[in-house]
Every structure is written in C-alpha cells, then in structure tokens.
Coordinates of C-alpha atoms in Angstrom, one line a residue:
M1 CA 0.0 0.0 0.0
H2 CA 1.3 3.4 -1.0
G3 CA 2.9 5.2 2.0
L4 CA 3.6 2.1 4.0
G5 CA 6.7 0.0 4.4
E6 CA 6.7 -3.7 3.6
L7 CA 6.1 -4.8 7.3
E8 CA 3.5 -2.0 7.9
A9 CA 1.6 -3.2 4.8
A10 CA 1.7 -6.8 6.1
V11 CA 0.4 -5.7 9.5
M12 CA -2.4 -3.8 7.8
D13 CA -3.3 -6.8 5.7
V14 CA -3.7 -8.9 8.9
L15 CA -5.9 -6.2 10.5
W16 CA -8.0 -5.9 7.4
H17 CA -8.8 -9.6 7.5
E18 CA -9.6 -9.8 11.2
Q19 CA -9.9 -7.2 14.0
P20 CA -9.6 -5.9 16.6
L21 CA -6.3 -7.6 17.4
K22 CA -3.7 -7.2 20.1
V23 CA 0.0 -7.2 19.3
R24 CA 0.5 -10.9 20.0
D25 CA -2.5 -11.8 17.8
V26 CA -1.0 -9.8 14.9
L27 CA 2.4 -11.4 15.5
E28 CA 0.8 -14.9 15.3
R29 CA -1.0 -14.2 12.1
L30 CA 1.9 -12.4 10.2
E31 CA 3.5 -14.4 7.4
T32 CA 7.0 -13.1 7.1
P33 CA 10.2 -14.8 5.8
R34 CA 11.9 -14.3 9.2
K35 CA 10.7 -14.6 12.8
L36 CA 9.7 -11.3 14.2
A37 CA 10.0 -10.1 17.8
Y38 CA 7.0 -9.0 19.8
T39 CA 8.5 -5.6 20.3
T40 CA 9.0 -5.2 16.5
V41 CA 5.3 -5.7 15.8
M42 CA 4.5 -3.4 18.8
T43 CA 6.7 -0.7 17.3
V44 CA 5.1 -1.1 13.9
L45 CA 1.6 -0.9 15.3
D46 CA 2.6 2.2 17.3
N47 CA 4.0 3.8 14.2
L48 CA 0.8 3.0 12.3
H49 CA -1.2 4.5 15.1
R50 CA 0.9 7.7 15.0
K51 CA 0.5 7.9 11.2
G52 CA -3.3 7.5 11.5
W53 CA -3.6 4.1 9.9
V54 CA -4.9 2.3 13.0
T55 CA -6.9 3.1 16.1
R56 CA -6.3 1.5 19.4
E57 CA -8.1 1.0 22.7
L58 CA -6.6 -0.1 26.0
E59 CA -8.0 -3.5 27.1
G60 CA -6.5 -4.4 30.4
K61 CA -2.8 -4.0 30.0
A62 CA -2.6 -4.2 26.2
Y63 CA -3.9 -2.2 23.3
S64 CA -6.3 -3.7 20.8
Y65 CA -5.8 -2.4 17.3
E66 CA -8.2 -1.8 14.4
P67 CA -7.7 -0.2 10.9
A68 CA -8.7 3.5 10.9
M69 CA -10.0 3.0 7.3
S70 CA -11.0 0.1 5.0
R71 CA -8.6 -1.3 2.4
E72 CA -10.7 0.5 -0.2
E73 CA -10.5 3.8 1.5
A74 CA -6.7 3.4 1.9
A75 CA -6.4 2.6 -1.8
A76 CA -8.4 5.7 -2.7
R77 CA -6.2 7.8 -0.3
A78 CA -3.1 6.3 -2.1
L79 CA -4.5 7.3 -5.5
R80 CA -5.2 10.8 -4.2
D81 CA -1.6 11.1 -3.0
V82 CA -0.3 9.9 -6.4
L83 CA -2.5 12.5 -8.2
A84 CA -1.3 15.3 -5.8
S85 CA 2.3 14.4 -6.3
S86 CA 2.1 13.9 -10.1
G87 CA 2.5 17.5 -11.1
D88 CA -0.3 17.1 -13.6
P89 CA -3.3 15.3 -12.1
E90 CA -5.5 16.0 -15.1
A91 CA -3.0 14.2 -17.4
V92 CA -2.8 11.2 -15.0
L93 CA -6.6 10.9 -14.8
M94 CA -6.8 11.1 -18.6
H95 CA -4.2 8.3 -19.0
F96 CA -6.0 6.2 -16.4
A97 CA -9.4 6.8 -18.1
K98 CA -7.9 5.6 -21.4
S99 CA -6.6 2.4 -19.8
A100 CA -9.8 1.6 -17.8
S101 CA -11.7 -1.5 -18.7
P102 CA -15.3 -1.2 -19.9
R103 CA -16.4 -2.4 -16.4
E104 CA -14.2 0.2 -14.7
S105 CA -15.5 2.9 -17.0
E106 CA -19.1 2.0 -16.2
L107 CA -18.4 2.0 -12.5
L108 CA -16.8 5.5 -12.7
R109 CA -19.7 6.8 -14.8
R110 CA -22.3 5.5 -12.2
S111 CA -20.3 6.9 -9.2
L112 CA -19.8 10.4 -10.4
P113 CA -22.6 12.8 -9.6
R114 CA -24.5 14.1 -12.6
K115 CA -24.6 17.8 -13.1
K116 CA -28.0 19.4 -13.3
R117 CA -28.9 21.0 -16.5
S118 CA -29.6 24.7 -16.3
S119 CA -33.1 25.7 -17.6
T120 CA -31.7 29.1 -18.8
P121 CA -29.8 29.2 -22.1

C-alpha cells in the first residue's frame, strides 16, 4: 500500500482480515520470511497509530488495534496522494481513463454525480 513500508503493509493486511487484534495476535498471524520479535510488531503498530492508519483501545494492560479505514479507503487515499504528487493530475486521470476496462469505466460513470442542466440558455 502506498505510503507504507513492507512490514507495515503486512500488518495492515492482517488487520483488514480480522480485527480488533492485540500485538500478540497480529504477530501470530503475520506471514513473514523471518521470525519477528513481539517488540518489533508493537513498534510497527505504534507507528501505524501515529500515522493515522490504526486506532487503538486499551483493554486491560494491552492495546487492541483496528484499521482506521477500510482497504478500499486506503487505496483511494493512495490514489489521491499519487495524483497530488504527479505535477499534472489531469493528465494522470486522462491516461487512467484511457486504460480503464469497460467495467471500470461504467463504475466510474455511475459513481460520479450528474450535473443538473440549467433551464436558462
């Protein structure tokens, strides 16, 4: 996901599949090539909280974490960031529109609000 490191993205993937989860729960569900320490996952979750990607609630002595947004909202936010950093968002959108499948084009058409026609010429 745009704006996240590899481990942060893996943690978010775990949380998008099941939540709320505590650090140990996330650690048990993470599929990484190397064994991670509890403190590593705790630091990643703390960083994600600081960045606004997750919310947390204290349950006893440990925090329980949930995504602050859905995967789809995060993808839309990433797209917005790409457009903002492109230098020419209009050109990027035009290239995207040309590459969209017929299904994607139809979804875009249906989701955009229709402008009301003025009754005055």
